[in-house]
Amino acid sequence: MDKLDAIFAPDSIAVLGASTQKGKVGHDIFANILYGGYQGTLYPVNPKAKSILSVKCYGSITDIPDPVDLAMIILPPRLSLNAVETCIAKGVKGVVIVSAGFKEVGGEGLEIEKKIQNMCREANIRLVGPNCLGVINPAPSVSLNASFSKRMPSAGNISFISQSGALCTAVLDFAADKGFGFSKFISIGNKADVDELDLLRYYHKDPNTDVVMIYMEELSRSAEEFISEVREMTSGINPTPVIVIKSGTSDAGAAAAASHTGSLAGSDTIYDAIFEQSGIIRCHTVNELFDYAEVLASKKVPQGDRIAIVTNAGGPGIIATDMSEHSGLKLAVFSEETIKELHKYLPPTANFHNPVDVIGDAARDRYENTLATVISDPGVDSVLIILTPQSMTDAVGTAEAIVKIARSAVKPIVCAFMGVVDVSDGVGLLQKNHVPVYQFPESAARALGALYAQTRWLSRRVLPQYNIEFDKVKGEAIINECMEKGMTVLGELEGSRLLKCYGFNVLDMEIARSSEEAVRIAESIGYPVVMKIVSSQILHKSDAGGVKVGIENSSDVVATFNMIMERARAYKPDAELDGVLVQQMAKQGKEVILGVSRHPGFGHAVMFGLGGIFVELYKDVVFRMAPMGRNVVRRMIKSIKGYPILNGFRGEPKTDIETLEKNLVSLRAMVKNHPVIKELDINPLFVHKEGEGTTVADIIIKLEPVD
Amino acid sequence: MDKLDAIFAPDSIAVLGASTQKGKVGHDIFANILYGGYQGTLYPVNPKAKSILSVKCYGSITDIPDPVDLAMIILPPRLSLNAVETCIAKGVKGVVIVSAGFKEVGGEGLEIEKKIQNMCREANIRLVGPNCLGVINPAPSVSLNASFSKRMPSAGNISFISQSGALCTAVLDFAADKGFGFSKFISIGNKADVDELDLLRYYHKDPNTDVVMIYMEELSRSAEEFISEVREMTSGINPTPVIVIKSGTSDAGAAAAASHTGSLAGSDTIYDAIFEQSGIIRCHTVNELFDYAEVLASKKVPQGDRIAIVTNAGGPGIIATDMSEHSGLKLAVFSEETIKELHKYLPPTANFHNPVDVIGDAARDRYENTLATVISDPGVDSVLIILTPQSMTDAVGTAEAIVKIARSAVKPIVCAFMGVVDVSDGVGLLQKNHVPVYQFPESAARALGALYAQTRWLSRRVLPQYNIEFDKVKGEAIINECMEKGMTVLGELEGSRLLKCYGFNVLDMEIARSSEEAVRIAESIGYPVVMKIVSSQILHKSDAGGVKVGIENSSDVVATFNMIMERARAYKPDAELDGVLVQQMAKQGKEVILGVSRHPGFGHAVMFGLGGIFVELYKDVVFRMAPMGRNVVRRMIKSIKGYPILNGFRGEPKTDIETLEKNLVSLRAMVKNHPVIKELDINPLFVHKEGEGTTVADIIIKLEPVD
């Protein structure tokens, strides 16, 4: 038996802090459980009451003569702490603390929460909350409404996780209006113990949960742990679709014209990456959350992107076409047989091509025959039915026909029955029979688009991983050496040595302290060379006239060495000059930027994009978190708008994308091996022609020990 | 009296084709007018009936003894034609043809529609339809429901124009559910006469219309006419906000990696330009249409973008913050006095900064005091109130308090009362008092964002126009010369001559037929020069080895001439070679693309963007239609993402944006003067440093006489 069963389907519940006083939370929750038809046994606990709502009351949970599965605690922090002690003594299997005043207020509240957390952990008891709305399980065999909310939702196949209690009541209210059914419903508040990942594991195994909706404020797990597990739940033979609405300020836009990874990696960008890699669908409004849940709960997945639209009015058909295309779908092209067949049922003024217009005076039969015909066309993957109330419209009859066909159809059918009152009976019939139905065609089309995105996720291509070997030991030695010297920012010289351990092609280079040494280095590297001033006090080398490229011979090397040193002295007389870096000239290629930024709690995020203006103005970059193998990296590279530039745009040769993929995989391995790397920018990396590799042309690495 | 008064507020109506048979359109519309409480006199016309619904019936409209303002015609096309004749004879002032079977089916239907159109025009009668739902005016003094729809909406200050009849019924249905009131409601069908612009003129003057909603399928006016008039209506002292939902397939995305104006100028892009220039707000869902109408109808405009959020739950507050920022708003920073004042009313656990959390147990008083306090802060431009139903929540009381404050407030207040059932009384109270209220905080925040966009539109900066002179006569002569020669595609040589007439800085160039001539031309232009093969059979000059740049002296000119001619002969032995173009080398600058494409019915669209990959992959281009003076062009240039590149990015010098503005104004003048120009691409135009102008580096112009 799963530990969380004690939370969602306990055989017995004790309510600690149950109250006789109507309007108090301790009273209302007790009343909601009692009057909600809970199928187990319910015990109020309150030393001051004899009975509550006619039920015998106990002074302490330990006084209850029978075993107790779940303890609901509605008591202020200090009393909650004592209550948890008695619960452990009693041997409960789960605890839900509804009351607030803990971590969220800090100080003593935070202290008490930590103590309770540790106590439950040691006693091997699952804890929900504190600061939450409670738990609801509408299944008839349980019928548990242990929440603030008077309203028990209907039973269904969608489970909900909310970090916000307040949102729960609004969602329950909204769901009631939409005829929405839930399997399990929980508010997790401060997440002292049970969090989203625990619940996702539970819901994924739950035969009564087909879709999970989450309202998330922040994730409190490492991204790697979360993604690794959740992407398995959302994939495979028995996938559970997960939809999330995640709030949090849009900080990404704040850093205008930023070109380094640190300033581009806003937390919202990171969450996008986490959801994308986990196969979680992200919504931006509660409406979308419900819209997508409805279509995913119907458990039909389109095999492709070809949608057929059937409508009794032109305008809404065009709106649906628009939104379908915006949502990644294409209008299906019907076979000749389909069009011939449609001519049998539809009047000559109808439109026989997609979107099919059955004309305003269509009753049930035209809809029925048209739907049956188009859904049989092998070129159609899904169908959207639009009904606008007109004088001959038979909303109920049409709904009946759709339900009949949907029952035996493998392909998804969604409906837009427009209007609120006139079509409500038809809408009710569709809802009862789990045919997704929306008020407007654009919502229906968008939901189908989300469904098809699910298909693409489930059928994504998986290639074998690259087998790349790294020199972790040498890498660690280089880093330690720098750290010991107190270097927290590594430039090209040390950075290149480190990247070399991870298979990057770096330029040969060496620091010359004299012009003779410069000539010796240049001759050993081979001409042409680049020469750059090296001084920790001169960060903007070009401004100091400290960079010269394309130096072709020894006499120019001597002249350049002297010139660069002179200019540097003139630019900043007090700067300590380490010498001049003599560097191999990079072979040209397409410029890309690779970057890493470390995020406390989450781990490292790796960034990829085209360099220069593309990253600065167009923000054409993408982030990914671990796990980051070949497949994640392949899709990552393909996802930027500028990808065609790498893939042989306008007759140009293709670039070495495979090496680029390996570089990204290696970069991830590097920061995993050396978490002391806080930030890294390879900008630019030159990607050469296919088969010719890549070259690191500039690099900066910041080190900072992890707390 | 406006001619359209006869449509919206007639003193008397005749229904031609009124029927005794329930369920027929001719019966139902008559019944809807009659039972809708129409304040004028109603006459059924039907040669076969004595009375309809107890009202005396006439055999012909000419038999009616009294004057008739409006004729509603519900008859098949041929009978409609006869009916219109009798209406004209009777001297009606307006005609509405509800029936379908006209232009939209083609053939005879189209012919009849044209005849009716001409007859009405000659008789100076306004015609609505055919193929429409009818007209509704809920004002108590008129109370006219001349439509299919049984449902008479409540009276309000929003007017609606729909090209789709079917959408109307759904919108009426939806509006009833939302407690939405209308001023005028019309379905315009085939728009044989009355169209959107006619109605916008009428609504703009109508004292009972404060907001206009349009459902548009396509515009049937020149863009210049539409924009010129509508932008005046949406601006000025008495602006009427206009919101549109425009359907139409998203063809812009279809042309992948396109780099010429023709393929980028999809009709959707053109409509975006038209709405943008007219000050019309474009929506993509019917929900948005209602959401925006509601907030605009409340007639309060924020002075700035600083929003204050007041909530009784953290989660929804974060969601609202998110959507506010996505919608162009900023969270207000409260003054110290405000925060001090809030401490008086709120418990210590509240959040006193924006978004203000009044905590879950807030009743009416905390909301009231908090709203009164934050709205008085001079750093706040608008307020969003979020209410989630919790145990102490007083939805009605809070609504009362909000209404009270809103009544005297200049700043806009919008509400999100979450949930459907539990908060409905409060919602009803807000609606009744015209305080915009939404189900979810994201809708409320988005609507406020739309409201602020309206502020920006109303307060846009207007600079005096440029005074540029053109040589239209010479331009016309150049075009005529080319047309006479049968040239429909002008390249650099002729194109440059034409652009020169419009003040563009073009390169000196001339065709050389011999190497001696080439030297002569090069010496007169001055070195370095560019040399290019000229042959109408060789379009891809580079592929033929037919382009060489940077030629520095006469011997190189001779060698290059011979080489280019030889290569061209080898590349395409049968090609007719006109010679070699000897051209001045362009001074470098930032590359931009200017383009024009002609759209039947609409006129010319002018495109601007950064050149190369920016247009091909990032589609960072913008279109504008006439009127296109300095101000439109200035905002056009600023609107692309890559604008900073022109404006001195990362310490680079600013470019000559003023000359670029003049070029765009001139380009528009050129295509207005010479509408035969079907397509034009200046790609690239080099924009030099501030004060140094621009240079046309390549050009192609397609000519085609206008039908």
Short mmCIF file of N, CA and C in Angstrom, two decimals, chain B residues 78-171:
data_model
loop_
_atom_site.label_atom_id
_atom_site.label_comp_id
_atom_site.label_asym_id
_atom_site.label_seq_id
_atom_site.Cartn_x
_atom_site.Cartn_y
_atom_site.Cartn_z
N ARG B 78 -35.19 36.67 -56.83
CA ARG B 78 -36.01 37.33 -57.86
C ARG B 78 -37.14 38.14 -57.27
N LEU B 79 -37.81 37.56 -56.25
CA LEU B 79 -38.90 38.29 -55.60
C LEU B 79 -38.37 39.50 -54.84
N SER B 80 -37.18 39.36 -54.30
CA SER B 80 -36.57 40.50 -53.60
C SER B 80 -36.40 41.67 -54.55
N LEU B 81 -35.96 41.35 -55.77
CA LEU B 81 -35.74 42.39 -56.78
C LEU B 81 -37.03 43.16 -57.03
N ASN B 82 -38.13 42.43 -57.24
CA ASN B 82 -39.41 43.08 -57.43
C ASN B 82 -39.81 43.89 -56.20
N ALA B 83 -39.56 43.30 -55.04
CA ALA B 83 -39.93 43.96 -53.80
C ALA B 83 -39.20 45.29 -53.64
N VAL B 84 -37.91 45.29 -54.00
CA VAL B 84 -37.13 46.53 -53.87
C VAL B 84 -37.74 47.61 -54.77
N GLU B 85 -38.18 47.19 -55.97
CA GLU B 85 -38.82 48.16 -56.86
C GLU B 85 -40.03 48.82 -56.20
N THR B 86 -40.88 47.98 -55.58
CA THR B 86 -42.07 48.55 -54.94
C THR B 86 -41.68 49.43 -53.75
N CYS B 87 -40.62 49.04 -53.05
CA CYS B 87 -40.16 49.85 -51.90
C CYS B 87 -39.74 51.23 -52.36
N ILE B 88 -39.02 51.25 -53.49
CA ILE B 88 -38.58 52.54 -54.03
C ILE B 88 -39.78 53.38 -54.41
N ALA B 89 -40.75 52.70 -55.04
CA ALA B 89 -41.97 53.40 -55.44
C ALA B 89 -42.67 53.98 -54.21
N LYS B 90 -42.62 53.22 -53.11
CA LYS B 90 -43.29 53.65 -51.88
C LYS B 90 -42.53 54.79 -51.20
N GLY B 91 -41.24 54.88 -51.53
CA GLY B 91 -40.44 55.96 -50.92
C GLY B 91 -39.86 55.61 -49.57
N VAL B 92 -39.49 54.33 -49.36
CA VAL B 92 -38.86 53.97 -48.08
C VAL B 92 -37.48 54.61 -48.00
N LYS B 93 -36.96 54.68 -46.79
CA LYS B 93 -35.65 55.32 -46.60
C LYS B 93 -34.52 54.29 -46.42
N GLY B 94 -34.92 53.08 -46.05
CA GLY B 94 -33.91 52.06 -45.86
C GLY B 94 -34.46 50.68 -46.16
N VAL B 95 -33.56 49.77 -46.61
CA VAL B 95 -33.96 48.41 -46.92
C VAL B 95 -32.99 47.44 -46.24
N VAL B 96 -33.53 46.39 -45.63
CA VAL B 96 -32.69 45.31 -45.11
C VAL B 96 -33.12 44.03 -45.81
N ILE B 97 -32.23 43.38 -46.56
CA ILE B 97 -32.57 42.09 -47.18
C ILE B 97 -31.91 40.99 -46.35
N VAL B 98 -32.75 40.19 -45.73
CA VAL B 98 -32.26 39.14 -44.84
C VAL B 98 -31.89 37.89 -45.64
N SER B 99 -32.65 37.58 -46.66
CA SER B 99 -32.52 36.31 -47.38
C SER B 99 -31.14 36.13 -48.00
N ALA B 100 -30.76 34.86 -48.19
CA ALA B 100 -29.50 34.52 -48.83
C ALA B 100 -29.77 34.09 -50.28
N GLY B 101 -28.73 33.73 -51.00
CA GLY B 101 -28.87 33.26 -52.38
C GLY B 101 -28.42 34.30 -53.39
N PHE B 102 -27.66 35.30 -52.93
CA PHE B 102 -27.23 36.39 -53.81
C PHE B 102 -25.77 36.22 -54.23
N LYS B 103 -24.98 37.25 -54.01
CA LYS B 103 -23.59 37.24 -54.45
C LYS B 103 -22.85 35.99 -54.01
N GLU B 104 -23.15 35.54 -52.82
CA GLU B 104 -22.38 34.43 -52.24
C GLU B 104 -22.57 33.12 -53.00
N VAL B 105 -23.64 33.00 -53.82
CA VAL B 105 -23.79 31.78 -54.61
C VAL B 105 -23.39 32.02 -56.07
N GLY B 106 -23.11 33.27 -56.43
CA GLY B 106 -22.68 33.59 -57.78
C GLY B 106 -23.85 33.53 -58.77
N GLY B 107 -23.53 33.55 -60.05
CA GLY B 107 -24.52 33.38 -61.12
C GLY B 107 -25.63 34.42 -61.05
N GLU B 108 -26.88 33.94 -61.15
CA GLU B 108 -28.02 34.85 -61.17
C GLU B 108 -28.10 35.66 -59.87
N GLY B 109 -27.80 34.98 -58.76
CA GLY B 109 -27.84 35.65 -57.46
C GLY B 109 -26.97 36.90 -57.45
N LEU B 110 -25.76 36.75 -57.99
CA LEU B 110 -24.83 37.87 -58.07
C LEU B 110 -25.40 38.99 -58.94
N GLU B 111 -25.98 38.59 -60.10
CA GLU B 111 -26.57 39.58 -61.02
C GLU B 111 -27.65 40.37 -60.31
N ILE B 112 -28.55 39.66 -59.64
CA ILE B 112 -29.67 40.32 -58.96
C ILE B 112 -29.15 41.28 -57.90
N GLU B 113 -28.15 40.81 -57.14
CA GLU B 113 -27.60 41.69 -56.09
C GLU B 113 -27.09 42.99 -56.68
N LYS B 114 -26.37 42.86 -57.83
CA LYS B 114 -25.85 44.08 -58.47
C LYS B 114 -26.97 45.02 -58.89
N LYS B 115 -28.05 44.42 -59.43
CA LYS B 115 -29.18 45.25 -59.86
C LYS B 115 -29.78 45.99 -58.67
N ILE B 116 -30.02 45.26 -57.60
CA ILE B 116 -30.62 45.87 -56.40
C ILE B 116 -29.71 46.98 -55.86
N GLN B 117 -28.41 46.68 -55.84
CA GLN B 117 -27.43 47.65 -55.37
C GLN B 117 -27.55 48.96 -56.16
N ASN B 118 -27.61 48.82 -57.49
CA ASN B 118 -27.70 50.01 -58.34
C ASN B 118 -29.02 50.76 -58.15
N MET B 119 -30.11 49.99 -58.06
CA MET B 119 -31.41 50.62 -57.87
C MET B 119 -31.43 51.45 -56.59
N CYS B 120 -30.93 50.86 -55.51
CA CYS B 120 -30.93 51.57 -54.22
C CYS B 120 -30.04 52.80 -54.28
N ARG B 121 -28.89 52.64 -54.93
CA ARG B 121 -27.97 53.75 -55.03
C ARG B 121 -28.62 54.91 -55.76
N GLU B 122 -29.28 54.58 -56.91
CA GLU B 122 -29.93 55.64 -57.69
C GLU B 122 -31.04 56.30 -56.90
N ALA B 123 -31.79 55.48 -56.14
CA ALA B 123 -32.91 56.03 -55.38
C ALA B 123 -32.45 56.68 -54.08
N ASN B 124 -31.12 56.61 -53.81
CA ASN B 124 -30.56 57.21 -52.60
C ASN B 124 -31.13 56.57 -51.33
N ILE B 125 -31.21 55.23 -51.37
CA ILE B 125 -31.72 54.47 -50.23
C ILE B 125 -30.60 53.60 -49.69
N ARG B 126 -30.44 53.54 -48.37
CA ARG B 126 -29.42 52.68 -47.79
C ARG B 126 -29.94 51.24 -47.74
N LEU B 127 -29.02 50.31 -48.06
CA LEU B 127 -29.37 48.90 -48.13
C LEU B 127 -28.46 48.10 -47.20
N VAL B 128 -29.04 47.27 -46.34
CA VAL B 128 -28.26 46.38 -45.48
C VAL B 128 -28.45 44.95 -45.99
N GLY B 129 -27.37 44.17 -46.07
CA GLY B 129 -27.44 42.80 -46.59
C GLY B 129 -27.16 42.81 -48.07
N PRO B 130 -27.66 41.83 -48.82
CA PRO B 130 -28.47 40.69 -48.39
C PRO B 130 -27.63 39.69 -47.59
N ASN B 131 -28.31 38.60 -47.17
CA ASN B 131 -27.64 37.50 -46.48
C ASN B 131 -27.16 37.94 -45.11
N CYS B 132 -28.10 38.48 -44.33
CA CYS B 132 -27.72 38.96 -43.01
C CYS B 132 -28.74 38.56 -41.97
N LEU B 133 -28.40 38.80 -40.71
CA LEU B 133 -29.29 38.40 -39.62
C LEU B 133 -30.31 39.48 -39.28
N GLY B 134 -29.99 40.73 -39.63
CA GLY B 134 -30.91 41.83 -39.32
C GLY B 134 -30.32 42.86 -38.40
N VAL B 135 -31.19 43.60 -37.75
CA VAL B 135 -30.81 44.78 -36.97
C VAL B 135 -31.47 44.73 -35.60
N ILE B 136 -30.73 45.15 -34.58
CA ILE B 136 -31.30 45.22 -33.24
C ILE B 136 -30.93 46.56 -32.62
N ASN B 137 -31.92 47.21 -31.99
CA ASN B 137 -31.66 48.44 -31.25
C ASN B 137 -32.46 48.38 -29.95
N PRO B 138 -31.81 48.00 -28.84
CA PRO B 138 -32.55 47.76 -27.60
C PRO B 138 -32.96 49.04 -26.86
N ALA B 139 -32.56 50.22 -27.36
CA ALA B 139 -32.92 51.46 -26.64
C ALA B 139 -34.42 51.49 -26.40
N PRO B 140 -34.87 51.82 -25.18
CA PRO B 140 -36.30 51.77 -24.86
C PRO B 140 -37.16 52.61 -25.81
N SER B 141 -36.61 53.69 -26.33
CA SER B 141 -37.39 54.56 -27.21
C SER B 141 -37.60 53.92 -28.59
N VAL B 142 -36.87 52.85 -28.90
CA VAL B 142 -36.99 52.19 -30.20
C VAL B 142 -37.41 50.73 -30.00
N SER B 143 -36.64 50.01 -29.18
CA SER B 143 -36.93 48.62 -28.85
C SER B 143 -37.20 47.79 -30.10
N LEU B 144 -36.20 47.77 -30.98
CA LEU B 144 -36.36 47.08 -32.26
C LEU B 144 -35.50 45.81 -32.30
N ASN B 145 -36.16 44.68 -32.47
CA ASN B 145 -35.44 43.43 -32.68
C ASN B 145 -35.85 42.84 -34.02
N ALA B 146 -35.28 43.40 -35.10
CA ALA B 146 -35.59 42.93 -36.45
C ALA B 146 -34.57 41.89 -36.84
N SER B 147 -34.58 40.76 -36.14
CA SER B 147 -33.57 39.73 -36.38
C SER B 147 -34.16 38.34 -36.18
N PHE B 148 -33.38 37.34 -36.58
CA PHE B 148 -33.69 35.93 -36.34
C PHE B 148 -33.81 35.61 -34.87
N SER B 149 -33.05 36.38 -34.08
CA SER B 149 -32.81 35.98 -32.71
C SER B 149 -33.97 36.34 -31.81
N LYS B 150 -34.50 35.36 -31.11
CA LYS B 150 -35.60 35.62 -30.17
C LYS B 150 -35.15 36.55 -29.06
N ARG B 151 -33.87 36.51 -28.79
CA ARG B 151 -33.34 37.18 -27.63
C ARG B 151 -33.05 38.66 -27.91
N MET B 152 -33.73 39.54 -27.20
CA MET B 152 -33.41 40.97 -27.28
C MET B 152 -32.38 41.26 -26.21
N PRO B 153 -31.19 41.75 -26.59
CA PRO B 153 -30.20 42.03 -25.55
C PRO B 153 -30.61 43.22 -24.71
N SER B 154 -29.96 43.39 -23.56
CA SER B 154 -30.25 44.59 -22.78
C SER B 154 -29.60 45.80 -23.44
N ALA B 155 -30.10 46.98 -23.08
CA ALA B 155 -29.55 48.21 -23.64
C ALA B 155 -28.24 48.53 -22.96
N GLY B 156 -27.27 49.01 -23.72
CA GLY B 156 -25.97 49.36 -23.17
C GLY B 156 -25.27 50.33 -24.08
N ASN B 157 -23.95 50.46 -23.90
CA ASN B 157 -23.23 51.46 -24.69
C ASN B 157 -22.22 50.86 -25.66
N ILE B 158 -22.40 49.56 -26.00
CA ILE B 158 -21.51 48.91 -26.94
C ILE B 158 -22.28 48.59 -28.21
N SER B 159 -21.72 48.93 -29.36
CA SER B 159 -22.38 48.58 -30.62
C SER B 159 -21.57 47.52 -31.35
N PHE B 160 -22.27 46.71 -32.11
CA PHE B 160 -21.66 45.53 -32.73
C PHE B 160 -21.93 45.53 -34.23
N ILE B 161 -20.91 45.16 -35.00
CA ILE B 161 -21.06 44.99 -36.45
C ILE B 161 -20.57 43.59 -36.76
N SER B 162 -21.38 42.77 -37.40
CA SER B 162 -20.91 41.43 -37.73
C SER B 162 -21.10 41.13 -39.19
N GLN B 163 -20.05 40.59 -39.79
CA GLN B 163 -20.19 40.16 -41.18
C GLN B 163 -20.82 38.78 -41.24
N SER B 164 -20.78 38.06 -40.13
CA SER B 164 -21.35 36.71 -40.09
C SER B 164 -22.62 36.72 -39.27
N GLY B 165 -23.72 36.24 -39.86
CA GLY B 165 -24.98 36.19 -39.14
C GLY B 165 -24.92 35.16 -38.03
N ALA B 166 -24.29 34.00 -38.34
CA ALA B 166 -24.26 32.91 -37.38
C ALA B 166 -23.56 33.31 -36.10
N LEU B 167 -22.50 34.09 -36.26
CA LEU B 167 -21.77 34.50 -35.08
C LEU B 167 -22.63 35.39 -34.18
N CYS B 168 -23.53 36.15 -34.83
CA CYS B 168 -24.39 37.06 -34.07
C CYS B 168 -25.19 36.33 -33.01
N THR B 169 -25.82 35.22 -33.40
CA THR B 169 -26.66 34.53 -32.43
C THR B 169 -25.83 34.05 -31.26
N ALA B 170 -24.65 33.53 -31.56
CA ALA B 170 -23.79 33.06 -30.48
C ALA B 170 -23.36 34.22 -29.59
N VAL B 171 -23.07 35.36 -30.21
CA VAL B 171 -22.63 36.52 -29.44
C VAL B 171 -23.77 37.04 -28.55
#
